Short mmCIF file of C-alpha atoms and ligand atoms in Angstrom, two decimals:
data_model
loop_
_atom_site.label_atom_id
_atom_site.label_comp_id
_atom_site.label_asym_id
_atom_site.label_seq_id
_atom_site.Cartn_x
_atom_site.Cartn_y
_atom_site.Cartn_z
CA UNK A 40 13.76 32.78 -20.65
CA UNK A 41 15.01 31.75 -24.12
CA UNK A 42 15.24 32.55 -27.21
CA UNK A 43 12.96 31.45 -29.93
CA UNK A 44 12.62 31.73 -33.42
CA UNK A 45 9.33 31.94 -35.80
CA UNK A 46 10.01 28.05 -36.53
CA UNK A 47 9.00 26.98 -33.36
CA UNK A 48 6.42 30.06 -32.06
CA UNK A 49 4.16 28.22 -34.22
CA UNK A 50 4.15 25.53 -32.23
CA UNK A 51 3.55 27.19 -29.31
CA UNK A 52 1.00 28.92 -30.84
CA UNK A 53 -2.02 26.44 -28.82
CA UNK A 54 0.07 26.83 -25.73
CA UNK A 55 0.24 30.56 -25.73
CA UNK A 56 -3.64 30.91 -26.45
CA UNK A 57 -3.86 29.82 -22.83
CA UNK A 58 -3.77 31.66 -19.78
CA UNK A 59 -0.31 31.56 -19.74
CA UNK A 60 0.21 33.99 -22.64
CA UNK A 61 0.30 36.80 -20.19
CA UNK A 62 3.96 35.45 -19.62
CA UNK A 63 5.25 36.72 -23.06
CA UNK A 64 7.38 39.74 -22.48
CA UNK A 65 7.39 40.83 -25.70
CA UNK A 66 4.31 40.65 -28.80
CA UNK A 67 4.45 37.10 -30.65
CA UNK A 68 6.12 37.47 -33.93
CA UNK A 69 4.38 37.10 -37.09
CA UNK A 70 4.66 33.54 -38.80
CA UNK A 71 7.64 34.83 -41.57
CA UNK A 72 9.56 37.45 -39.17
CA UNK A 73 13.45 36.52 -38.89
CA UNK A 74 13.51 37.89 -35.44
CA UNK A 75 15.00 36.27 -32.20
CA UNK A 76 12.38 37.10 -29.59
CA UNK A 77 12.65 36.37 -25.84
CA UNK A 78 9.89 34.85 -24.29
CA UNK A 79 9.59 33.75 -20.72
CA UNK A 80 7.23 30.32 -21.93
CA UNK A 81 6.43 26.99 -21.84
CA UNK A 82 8.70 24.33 -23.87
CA UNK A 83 7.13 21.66 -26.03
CA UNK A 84 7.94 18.93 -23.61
CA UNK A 85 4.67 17.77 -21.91
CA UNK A 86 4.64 17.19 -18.00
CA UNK A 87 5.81 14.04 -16.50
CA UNK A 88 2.09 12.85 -15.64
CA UNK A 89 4.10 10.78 -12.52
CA UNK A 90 5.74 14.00 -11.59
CA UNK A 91 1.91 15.58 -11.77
CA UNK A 92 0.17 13.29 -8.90
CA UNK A 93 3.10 13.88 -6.10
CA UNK A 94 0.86 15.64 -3.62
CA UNK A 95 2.72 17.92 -2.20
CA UNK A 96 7.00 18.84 -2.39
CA UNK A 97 9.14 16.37 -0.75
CA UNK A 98 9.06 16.65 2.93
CA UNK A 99 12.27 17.46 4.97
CA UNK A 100 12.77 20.58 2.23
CA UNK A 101 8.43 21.68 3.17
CA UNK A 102 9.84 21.23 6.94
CA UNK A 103 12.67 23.41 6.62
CA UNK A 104 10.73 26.06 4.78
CA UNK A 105 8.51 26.18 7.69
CA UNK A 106 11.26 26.66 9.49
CA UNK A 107 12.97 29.72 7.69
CA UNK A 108 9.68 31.39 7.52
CA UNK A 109 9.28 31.10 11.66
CA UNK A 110 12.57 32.20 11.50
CA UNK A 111 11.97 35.25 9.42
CA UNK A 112 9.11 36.37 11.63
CA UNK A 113 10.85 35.54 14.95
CA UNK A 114 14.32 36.82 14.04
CA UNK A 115 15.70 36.09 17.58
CA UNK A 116 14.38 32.53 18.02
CA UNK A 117 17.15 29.46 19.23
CA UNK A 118 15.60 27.16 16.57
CA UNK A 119 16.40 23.56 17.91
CA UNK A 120 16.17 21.09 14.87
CA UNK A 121 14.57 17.73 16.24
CA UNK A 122 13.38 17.44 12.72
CA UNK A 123 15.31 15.74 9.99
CA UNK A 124 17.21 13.03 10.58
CA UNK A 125 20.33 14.91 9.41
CA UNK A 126 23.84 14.01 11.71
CA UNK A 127 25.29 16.53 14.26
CA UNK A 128 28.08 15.29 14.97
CA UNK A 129 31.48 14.99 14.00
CA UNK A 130 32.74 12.30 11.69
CA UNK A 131 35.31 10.66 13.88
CA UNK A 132 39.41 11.69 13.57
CA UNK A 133 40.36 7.94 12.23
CA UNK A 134 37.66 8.27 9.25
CA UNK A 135 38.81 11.55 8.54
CA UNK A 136 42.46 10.86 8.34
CA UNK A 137 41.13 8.31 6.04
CA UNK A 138 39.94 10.32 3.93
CA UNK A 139 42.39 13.22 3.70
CA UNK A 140 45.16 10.14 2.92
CA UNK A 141 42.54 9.31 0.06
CA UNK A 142 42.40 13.03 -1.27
CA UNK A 143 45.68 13.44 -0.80
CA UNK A 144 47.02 10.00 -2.55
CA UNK A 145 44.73 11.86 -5.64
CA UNK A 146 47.84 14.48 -5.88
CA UNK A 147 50.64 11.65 -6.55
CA UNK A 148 50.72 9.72 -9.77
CA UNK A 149 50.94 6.50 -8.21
CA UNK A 150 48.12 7.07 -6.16
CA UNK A 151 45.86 8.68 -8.77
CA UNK A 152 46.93 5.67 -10.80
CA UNK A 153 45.39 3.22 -8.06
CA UNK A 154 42.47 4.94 -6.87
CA UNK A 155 42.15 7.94 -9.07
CA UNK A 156 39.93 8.16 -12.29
CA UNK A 157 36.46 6.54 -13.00
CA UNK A 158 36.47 3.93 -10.66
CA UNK A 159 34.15 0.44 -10.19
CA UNK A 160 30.22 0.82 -10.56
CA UNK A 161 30.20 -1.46 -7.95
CA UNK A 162 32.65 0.10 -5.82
CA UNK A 163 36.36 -0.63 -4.70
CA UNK A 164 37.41 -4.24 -4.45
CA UNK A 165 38.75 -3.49 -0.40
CA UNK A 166 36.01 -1.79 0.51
CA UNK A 167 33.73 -4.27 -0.48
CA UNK A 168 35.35 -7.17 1.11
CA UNK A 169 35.78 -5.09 4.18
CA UNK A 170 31.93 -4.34 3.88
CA UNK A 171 31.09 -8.41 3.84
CA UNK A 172 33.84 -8.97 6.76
CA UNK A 173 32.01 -6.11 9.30
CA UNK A 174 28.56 -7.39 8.29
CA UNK A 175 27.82 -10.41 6.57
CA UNK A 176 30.69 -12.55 6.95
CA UNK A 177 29.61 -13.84 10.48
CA UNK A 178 26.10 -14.50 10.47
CA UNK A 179 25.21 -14.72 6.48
CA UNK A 180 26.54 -16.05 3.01
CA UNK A 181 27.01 -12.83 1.12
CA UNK A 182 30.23 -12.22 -0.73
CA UNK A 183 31.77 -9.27 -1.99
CA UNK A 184 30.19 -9.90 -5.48
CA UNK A 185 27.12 -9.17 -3.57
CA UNK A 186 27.94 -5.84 -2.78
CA UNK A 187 27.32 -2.51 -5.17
CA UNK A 188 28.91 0.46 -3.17
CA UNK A 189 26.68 3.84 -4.13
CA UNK A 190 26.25 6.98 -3.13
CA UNK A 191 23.76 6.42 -0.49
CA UNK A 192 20.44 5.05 0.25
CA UNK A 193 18.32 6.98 -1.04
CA UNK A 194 19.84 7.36 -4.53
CA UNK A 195 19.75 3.46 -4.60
CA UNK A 196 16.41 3.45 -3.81
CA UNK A 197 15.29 5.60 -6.49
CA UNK A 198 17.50 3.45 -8.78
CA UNK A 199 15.86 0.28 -7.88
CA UNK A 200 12.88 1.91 -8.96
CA UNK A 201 13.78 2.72 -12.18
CA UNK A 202 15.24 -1.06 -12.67
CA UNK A 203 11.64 -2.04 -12.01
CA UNK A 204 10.06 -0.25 -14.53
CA UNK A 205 6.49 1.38 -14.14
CA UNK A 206 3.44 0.02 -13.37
CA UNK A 207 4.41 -2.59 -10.24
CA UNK A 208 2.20 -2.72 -7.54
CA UNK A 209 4.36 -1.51 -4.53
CA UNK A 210 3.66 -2.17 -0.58
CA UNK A 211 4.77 0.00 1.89
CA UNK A 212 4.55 -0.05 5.53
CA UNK A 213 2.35 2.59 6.92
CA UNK A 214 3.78 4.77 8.02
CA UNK A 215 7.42 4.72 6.31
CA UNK A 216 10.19 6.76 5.13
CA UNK A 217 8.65 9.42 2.33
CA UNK A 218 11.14 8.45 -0.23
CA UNK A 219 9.25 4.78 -0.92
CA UNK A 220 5.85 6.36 -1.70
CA UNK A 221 7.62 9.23 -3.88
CA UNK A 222 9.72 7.19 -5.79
CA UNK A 223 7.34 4.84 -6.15
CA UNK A 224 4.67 7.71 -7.63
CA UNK A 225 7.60 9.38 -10.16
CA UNK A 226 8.21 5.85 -11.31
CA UNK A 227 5.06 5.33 -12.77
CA UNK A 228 3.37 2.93 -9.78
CA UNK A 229 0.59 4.74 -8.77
CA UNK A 230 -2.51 5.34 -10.81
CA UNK A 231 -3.91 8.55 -8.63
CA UNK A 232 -4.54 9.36 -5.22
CA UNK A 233 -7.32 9.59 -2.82
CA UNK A 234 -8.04 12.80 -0.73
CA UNK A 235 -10.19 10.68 1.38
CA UNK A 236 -8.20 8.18 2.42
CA UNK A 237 -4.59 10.45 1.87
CA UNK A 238 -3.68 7.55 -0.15
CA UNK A 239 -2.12 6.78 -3.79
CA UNK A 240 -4.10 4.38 -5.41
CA UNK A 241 -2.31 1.04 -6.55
CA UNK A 242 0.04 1.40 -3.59
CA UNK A 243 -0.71 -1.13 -0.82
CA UNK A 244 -0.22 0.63 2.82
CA UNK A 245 0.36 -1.40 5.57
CA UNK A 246 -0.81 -0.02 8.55
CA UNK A 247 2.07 -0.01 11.44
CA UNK A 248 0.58 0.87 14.97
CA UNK A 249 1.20 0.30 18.63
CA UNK A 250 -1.48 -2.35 18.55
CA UNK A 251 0.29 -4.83 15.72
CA UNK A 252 3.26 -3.74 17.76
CA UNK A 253 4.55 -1.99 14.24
CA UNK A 254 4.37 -5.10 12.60
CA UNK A 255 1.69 -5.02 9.50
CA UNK A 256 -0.29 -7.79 8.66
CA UNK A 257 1.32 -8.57 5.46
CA UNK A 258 -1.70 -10.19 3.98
CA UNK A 259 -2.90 -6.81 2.84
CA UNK A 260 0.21 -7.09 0.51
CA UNK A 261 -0.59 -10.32 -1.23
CA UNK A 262 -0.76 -9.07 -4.49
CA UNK A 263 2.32 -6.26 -4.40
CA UNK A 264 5.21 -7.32 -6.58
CA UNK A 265 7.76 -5.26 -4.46
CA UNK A 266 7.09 -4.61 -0.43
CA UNK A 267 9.07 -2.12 0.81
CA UNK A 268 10.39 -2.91 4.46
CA UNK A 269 12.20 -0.93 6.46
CA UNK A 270 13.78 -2.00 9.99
CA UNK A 271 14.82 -0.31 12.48
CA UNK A 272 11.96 1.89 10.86
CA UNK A 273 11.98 5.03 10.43
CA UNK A 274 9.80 6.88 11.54
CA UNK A 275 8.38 4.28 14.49
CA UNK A 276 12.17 3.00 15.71
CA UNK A 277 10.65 -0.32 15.58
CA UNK A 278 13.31 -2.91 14.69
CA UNK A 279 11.52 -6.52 13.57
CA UNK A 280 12.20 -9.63 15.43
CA UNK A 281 13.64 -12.33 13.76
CA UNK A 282 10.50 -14.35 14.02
CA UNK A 283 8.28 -11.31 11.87
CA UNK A 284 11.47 -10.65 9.36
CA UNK A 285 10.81 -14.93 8.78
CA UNK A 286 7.74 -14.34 8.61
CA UNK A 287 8.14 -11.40 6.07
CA UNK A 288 10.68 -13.25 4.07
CA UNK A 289 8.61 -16.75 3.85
CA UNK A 290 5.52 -14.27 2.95
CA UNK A 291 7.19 -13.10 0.10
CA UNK A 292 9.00 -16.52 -1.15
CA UNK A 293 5.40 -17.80 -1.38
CA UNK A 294 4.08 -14.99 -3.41
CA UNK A 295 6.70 -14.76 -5.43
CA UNK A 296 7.83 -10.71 -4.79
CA UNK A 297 10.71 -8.93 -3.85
CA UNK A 298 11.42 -7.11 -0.63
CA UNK A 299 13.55 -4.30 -0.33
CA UNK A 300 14.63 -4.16 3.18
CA UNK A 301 16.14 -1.07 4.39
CA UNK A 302 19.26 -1.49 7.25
CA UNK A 303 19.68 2.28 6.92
CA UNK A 304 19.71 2.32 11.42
CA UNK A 305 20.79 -1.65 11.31
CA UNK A 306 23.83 -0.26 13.63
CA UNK A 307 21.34 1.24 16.06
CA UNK A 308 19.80 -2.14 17.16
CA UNK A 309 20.63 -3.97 20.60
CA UNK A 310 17.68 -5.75 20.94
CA UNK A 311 19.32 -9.44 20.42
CA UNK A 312 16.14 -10.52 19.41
CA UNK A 313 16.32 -8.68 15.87
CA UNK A 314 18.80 -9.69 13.31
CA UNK A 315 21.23 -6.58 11.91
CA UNK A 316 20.44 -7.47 8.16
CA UNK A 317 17.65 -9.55 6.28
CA UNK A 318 20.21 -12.55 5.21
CA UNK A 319 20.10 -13.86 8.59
CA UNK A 320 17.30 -15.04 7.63
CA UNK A 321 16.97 -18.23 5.58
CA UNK A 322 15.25 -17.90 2.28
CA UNK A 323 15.75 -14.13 2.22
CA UNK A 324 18.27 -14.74 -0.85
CA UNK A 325 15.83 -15.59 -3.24
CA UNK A 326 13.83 -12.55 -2.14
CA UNK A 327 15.23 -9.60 -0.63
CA UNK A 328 17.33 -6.94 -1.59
CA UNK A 329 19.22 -4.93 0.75
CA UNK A 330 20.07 -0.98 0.94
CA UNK A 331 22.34 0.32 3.95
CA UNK A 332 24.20 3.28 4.57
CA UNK A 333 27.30 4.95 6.40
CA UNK A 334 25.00 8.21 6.73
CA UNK A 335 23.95 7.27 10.12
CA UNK A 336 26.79 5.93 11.33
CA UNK A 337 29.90 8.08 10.15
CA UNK A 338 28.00 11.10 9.70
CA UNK A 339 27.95 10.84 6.13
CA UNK A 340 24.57 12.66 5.37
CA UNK A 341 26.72 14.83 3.36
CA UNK A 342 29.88 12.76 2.40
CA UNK A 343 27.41 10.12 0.25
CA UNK A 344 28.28 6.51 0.45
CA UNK A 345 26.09 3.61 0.77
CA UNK A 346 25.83 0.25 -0.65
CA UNK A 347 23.12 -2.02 -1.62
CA UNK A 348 23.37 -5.93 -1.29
CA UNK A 349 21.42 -8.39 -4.22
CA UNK A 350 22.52 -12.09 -4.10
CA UNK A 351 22.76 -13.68 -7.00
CA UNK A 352 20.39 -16.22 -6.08
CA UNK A 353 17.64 -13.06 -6.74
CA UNK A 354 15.71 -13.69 -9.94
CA UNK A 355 13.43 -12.35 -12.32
CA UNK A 356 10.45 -14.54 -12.70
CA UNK A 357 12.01 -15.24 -16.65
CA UNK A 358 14.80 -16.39 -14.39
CA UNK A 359 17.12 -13.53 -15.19
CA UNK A 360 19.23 -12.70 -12.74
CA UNK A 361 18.28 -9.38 -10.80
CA UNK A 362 22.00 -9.03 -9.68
CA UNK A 363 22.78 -8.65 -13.34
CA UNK A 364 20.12 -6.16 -14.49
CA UNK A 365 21.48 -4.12 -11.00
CA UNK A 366 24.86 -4.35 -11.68
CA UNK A 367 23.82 -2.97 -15.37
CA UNK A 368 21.40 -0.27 -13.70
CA UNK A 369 24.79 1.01 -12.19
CA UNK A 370 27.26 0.82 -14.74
CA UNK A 371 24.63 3.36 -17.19
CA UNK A 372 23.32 5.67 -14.22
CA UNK A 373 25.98 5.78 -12.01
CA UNK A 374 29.74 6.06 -11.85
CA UNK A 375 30.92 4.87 -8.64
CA UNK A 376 31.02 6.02 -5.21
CA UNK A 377 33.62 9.59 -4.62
CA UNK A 378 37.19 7.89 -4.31
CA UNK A 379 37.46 10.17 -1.25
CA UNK A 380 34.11 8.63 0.54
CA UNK A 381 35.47 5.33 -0.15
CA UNK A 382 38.94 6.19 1.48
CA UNK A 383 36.56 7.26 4.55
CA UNK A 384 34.41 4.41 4.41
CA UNK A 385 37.69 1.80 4.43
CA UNK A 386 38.88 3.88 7.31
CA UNK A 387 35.50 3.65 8.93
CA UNK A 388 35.79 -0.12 8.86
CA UNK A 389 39.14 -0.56 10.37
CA UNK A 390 39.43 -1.08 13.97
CA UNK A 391 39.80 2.09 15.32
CA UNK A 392 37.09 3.48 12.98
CA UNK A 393 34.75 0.73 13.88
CA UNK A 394 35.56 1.64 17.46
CA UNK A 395 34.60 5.40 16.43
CA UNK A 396 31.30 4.56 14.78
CA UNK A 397 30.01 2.53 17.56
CA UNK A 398 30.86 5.61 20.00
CA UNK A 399 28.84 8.15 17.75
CA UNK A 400 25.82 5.56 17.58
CA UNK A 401 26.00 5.77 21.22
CA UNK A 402 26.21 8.77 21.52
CA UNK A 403 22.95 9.32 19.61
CA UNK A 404 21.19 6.65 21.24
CA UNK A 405 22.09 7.79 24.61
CA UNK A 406 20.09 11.42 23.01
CA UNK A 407 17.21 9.22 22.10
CA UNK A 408 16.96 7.48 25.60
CA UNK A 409 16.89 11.30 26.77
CA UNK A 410 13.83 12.09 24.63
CA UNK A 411 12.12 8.77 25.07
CA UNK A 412 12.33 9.49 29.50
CA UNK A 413 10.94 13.23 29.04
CA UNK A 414 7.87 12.28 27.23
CA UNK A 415 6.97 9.61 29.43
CA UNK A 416 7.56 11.93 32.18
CA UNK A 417 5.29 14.35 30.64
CA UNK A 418 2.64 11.73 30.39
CA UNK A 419 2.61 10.74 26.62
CA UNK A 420 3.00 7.04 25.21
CA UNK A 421 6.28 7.41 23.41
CA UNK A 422 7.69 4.41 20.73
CA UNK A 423 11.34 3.97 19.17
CA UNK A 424 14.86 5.43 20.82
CA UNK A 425 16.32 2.16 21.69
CA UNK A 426 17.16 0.70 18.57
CA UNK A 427 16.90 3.22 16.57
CA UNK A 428 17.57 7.03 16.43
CA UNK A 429 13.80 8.32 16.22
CA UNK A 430 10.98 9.09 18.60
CA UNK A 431 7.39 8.62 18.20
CA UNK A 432 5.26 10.35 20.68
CA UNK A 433 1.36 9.61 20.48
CA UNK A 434 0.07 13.00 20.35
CA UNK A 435 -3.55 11.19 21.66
CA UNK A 436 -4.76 11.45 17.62
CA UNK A 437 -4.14 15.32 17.01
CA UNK A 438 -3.36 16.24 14.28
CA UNK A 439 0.06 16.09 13.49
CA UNK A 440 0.83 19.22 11.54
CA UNK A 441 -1.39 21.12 14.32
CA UNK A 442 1.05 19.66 17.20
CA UNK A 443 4.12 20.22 14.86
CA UNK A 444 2.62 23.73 14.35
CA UNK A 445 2.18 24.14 18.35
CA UNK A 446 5.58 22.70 19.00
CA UNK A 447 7.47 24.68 16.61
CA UNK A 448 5.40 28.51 17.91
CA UNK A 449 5.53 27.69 21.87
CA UNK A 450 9.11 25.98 21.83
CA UNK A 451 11.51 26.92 18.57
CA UNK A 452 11.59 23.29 18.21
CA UNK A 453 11.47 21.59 14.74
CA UNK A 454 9.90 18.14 14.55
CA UNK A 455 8.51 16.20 11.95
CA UNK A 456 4.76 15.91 12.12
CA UNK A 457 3.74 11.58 11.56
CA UNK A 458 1.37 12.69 8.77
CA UNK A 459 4.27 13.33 6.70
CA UNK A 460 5.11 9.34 6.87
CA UNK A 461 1.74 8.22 5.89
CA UNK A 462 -1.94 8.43 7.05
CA UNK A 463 -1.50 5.83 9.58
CA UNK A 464 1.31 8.40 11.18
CA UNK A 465 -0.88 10.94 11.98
CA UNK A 466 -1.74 11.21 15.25
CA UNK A 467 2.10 10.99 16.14
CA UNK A 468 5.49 13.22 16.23
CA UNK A 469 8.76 12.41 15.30
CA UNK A 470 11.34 13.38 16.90
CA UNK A 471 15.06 12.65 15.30
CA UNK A 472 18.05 12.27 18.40
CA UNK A 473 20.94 13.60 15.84
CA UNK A 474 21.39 17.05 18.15
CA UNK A 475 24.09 18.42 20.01
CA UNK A 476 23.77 17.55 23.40
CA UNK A 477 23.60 21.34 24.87
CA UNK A 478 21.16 22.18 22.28
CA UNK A 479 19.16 18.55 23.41
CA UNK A 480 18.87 19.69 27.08
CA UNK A 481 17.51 23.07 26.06
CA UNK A 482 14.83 21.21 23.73
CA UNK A 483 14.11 19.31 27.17
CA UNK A 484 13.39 22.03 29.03
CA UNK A 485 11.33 24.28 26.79
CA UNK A 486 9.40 20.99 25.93
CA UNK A 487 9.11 20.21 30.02
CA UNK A 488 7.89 23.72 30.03
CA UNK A 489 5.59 23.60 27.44
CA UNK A 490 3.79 20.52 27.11
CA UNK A 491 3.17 19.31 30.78
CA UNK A 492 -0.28 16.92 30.83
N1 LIG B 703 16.65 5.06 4.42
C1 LIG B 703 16.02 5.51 5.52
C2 LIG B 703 15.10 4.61 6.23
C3 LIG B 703 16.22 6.83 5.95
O1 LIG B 703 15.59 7.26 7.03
C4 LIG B 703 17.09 7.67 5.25
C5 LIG B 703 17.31 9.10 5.65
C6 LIG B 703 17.74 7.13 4.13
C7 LIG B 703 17.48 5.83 3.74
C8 LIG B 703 18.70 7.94 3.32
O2 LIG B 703 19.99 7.49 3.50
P1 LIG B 703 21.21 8.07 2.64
O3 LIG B 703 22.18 6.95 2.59
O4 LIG B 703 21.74 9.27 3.35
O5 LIG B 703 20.68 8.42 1.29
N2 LIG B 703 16.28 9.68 6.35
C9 LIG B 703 16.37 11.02 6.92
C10 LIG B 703 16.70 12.04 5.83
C11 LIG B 703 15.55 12.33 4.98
C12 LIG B 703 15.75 12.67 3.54
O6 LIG B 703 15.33 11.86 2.74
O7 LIG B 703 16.27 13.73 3.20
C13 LIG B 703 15.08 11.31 7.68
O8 LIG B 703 15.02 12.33 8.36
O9 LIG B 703 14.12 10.55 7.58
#
């Protein structure tokens, strides 16, 4: 509701002819009336046409409104959440004590003078030299310039978008973590979309299956400007060798584009074979950008830090430097990472946090391994759980909101349905390992129970 004056009813005059009129609580005033009247109506401000083509909300919130309304008919039902990748556990003692020293250092006036206040865009000086140290320093050339510490992943992601600009043609794997194709549509890439195919138009999918062993034939992306590329992928677990992230990265060198490569579950990986970032690679300088995050491996989900690497040898094809337009991107949209996440994500990178992370990774691995063994024992072809924290059961080309549906009514269980990651994931489930491990062995037995071949 709010309160408008005879100035502007007349312009809503055309709007309130429509259907919509029956919205007015009270009679329209007449064109000279001094009156304040309160309307429940429609602004000026036309729709977002981006905002108009997203198909459907954003996933994980359409999942867990599922899930309230099972809950609300079966008030006594143990819902298990297999669903969104959301952490269970946890964050380790050492990162909190690193942390509370941060929130507490706040309260002093020497501390608040050294951390407290509106901090770096790009995050604090330590914590990005401890960031190149744990991940680059070994294996890569990145320096702490490099390095823009955020708020997460996802925000970054949506970020990047808007430093694009509208109208790029975007690649995505098929199928992929939702936030890509979203972004991607609010941003202005996408020119409509397709009820046969389930597909935005100007968006190039790139179909990820058991028979390209999740690796796309990247030829279908030839003409993208910006490939999205996630690995350890989420939702198929598949983590790329370093022969197909070469291949990816010469791919896009010769066409000119951009990858952003997401390390979100780059922790997750002990498969030798595939390199823990994209600058192990040689050449990926001059064309990737990189977005990580302590989500999955503090149990940040909640906390919010991330960071996002682009090298300065990244450029615009004016020759403008996309570090520079990035760092600029930050310093207008964003003001730096919570002082207190950045106390925990220091603390996260000492020793004895390290230690901790890599324990709570196993931990959640070891859950995945669980999952993995009980499908196959049940009969189904199941992908992911070793280097990465998701399942992907082959549901024999069901459909995957019908299986989610059956899952959810015969077990209490909440999954994510592969539709929900792109047309190519129908067909499939994902399952997420972030669960207690009580609550895991229950979701084993009702599924043993349940779904028996
Ligand atoms: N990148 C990938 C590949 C992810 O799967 C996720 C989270 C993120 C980035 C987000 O990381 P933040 O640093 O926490 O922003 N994926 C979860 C959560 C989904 C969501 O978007 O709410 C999942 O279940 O897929």
């Amino acid at each position: 509701m709010f309160s408008m004056t005879t100035s502007t009813s007349s312009l809503l005059g055309k709007q309130l002819s429509s259907s919509s009129s029956k919205h007015l609580t009270k009679e329209q005033p007449k064109r000279h009336d001094k009156i304040n009247v309160k309307v429940a109506a429609m602004s000026n401000v036309s729709r977002n046409p981006n905002m108009a083509q997203l198909r459907a909300g954003y996933l994980f919130p359409e999942i867990a409104r599922i899930r309230n309304a099972h809950l609300e008919k079966n008030p006594d039902a143990k819902i298990i959440s297999l669903g969104i990748g959301d952490t269970t556990e946890p964050i380790p003692a050492p990162i909190v004590s690193g942390m509370a020293n941060a929130a507490l250092a706040l309260g002093t006036v020497a501390g608040y003078e050294k951390t407290g206040g509106y901090g770096s865009e790009a995050g604090q000086q330590p914590l990005r030299d401890l960031i190149v140290k744990r991940f680059y320093s070994e294996k890569t050339k990145i320096n702490a310039s490099e390095i823009f510490v955020s708020d997460g992943s996802k925000c970054d992601i949506s970020r990047m978008q808007q430093m694009f600009g509208p109208g790029r043609k975007v690649a995505v794997q098929d199928p992929a973590y939702p936030a890509y194709v979203d972004s991607s549509v609010i941003n202005g890439h996408c020119t409509g979309y397709d009820e046969k195919t389930k597909r935005y138009e100007n968006i190039v999918y790139m179909e990820c299956v058991p028979g390209n062993d999740f690796f796309p034939n990247l030829e279908a992306a030839k003409d993208a400007d910006i490939i999205f590329f996630c690995s350890p992928n989420n939702p198929t677990g598949a983590a790329a060798t370093r022969a197909q992230c070469k291949e990816l990265v010469d791919f896009a060198n010769k066409n000119g584009q951009i990858v952003i490569y997401d390390a979100a579950y780059a922790f997750y990986i002990e498969n030798p074979d595939c390199p823990k970032t994209i600058y192990e690679i040689e050449g990926s300088e001059t064309c990737c950008i990189e977005s990580c995050s302590f989500s999955k491996y503090a149990g940040f989900t909640g906390l919010r830090l991330g960071w996002t690497v682009v090298p300065e040898a990244l450029k615009f094809a004016d020759g403008s430097s996309v570090r520079f337009d990035w760092n600029r991107c930050m310093c207008t949209a964003f003001n730096g990472a919570s002082n207190v996440a950045q106390g925990g994500g220091l603390a996260a990178l000492s020793d004895e946090g390290w230690k901790s992370m890599q324990e709570t990774v196993g931990f959640y691995k070891e859950n995945a391994k669980m999952l993995k063994k009980t499908f196959e024992e049940l009969g189904f072809k199941v992908y992911g759980a070793v280097d990465a924290p998701y399942v992907w059961v082959d549901f024999d080309g069901r459909d995957s909101w019908e299986v989610f549906t059956e899952i959810l009514t015969k077990t209490d269980i909440v999954t994510t349905p592969g539709a929900g990651f792109g047309p190519t994931g129908d067909g499939f489930v994902r399952m997420s390992a972030f669960c207690h491990r009580d609550n895991l062995e229950t979701a084993i037995e009702r599924l043993k129970k349940e779904f028996a071949k």
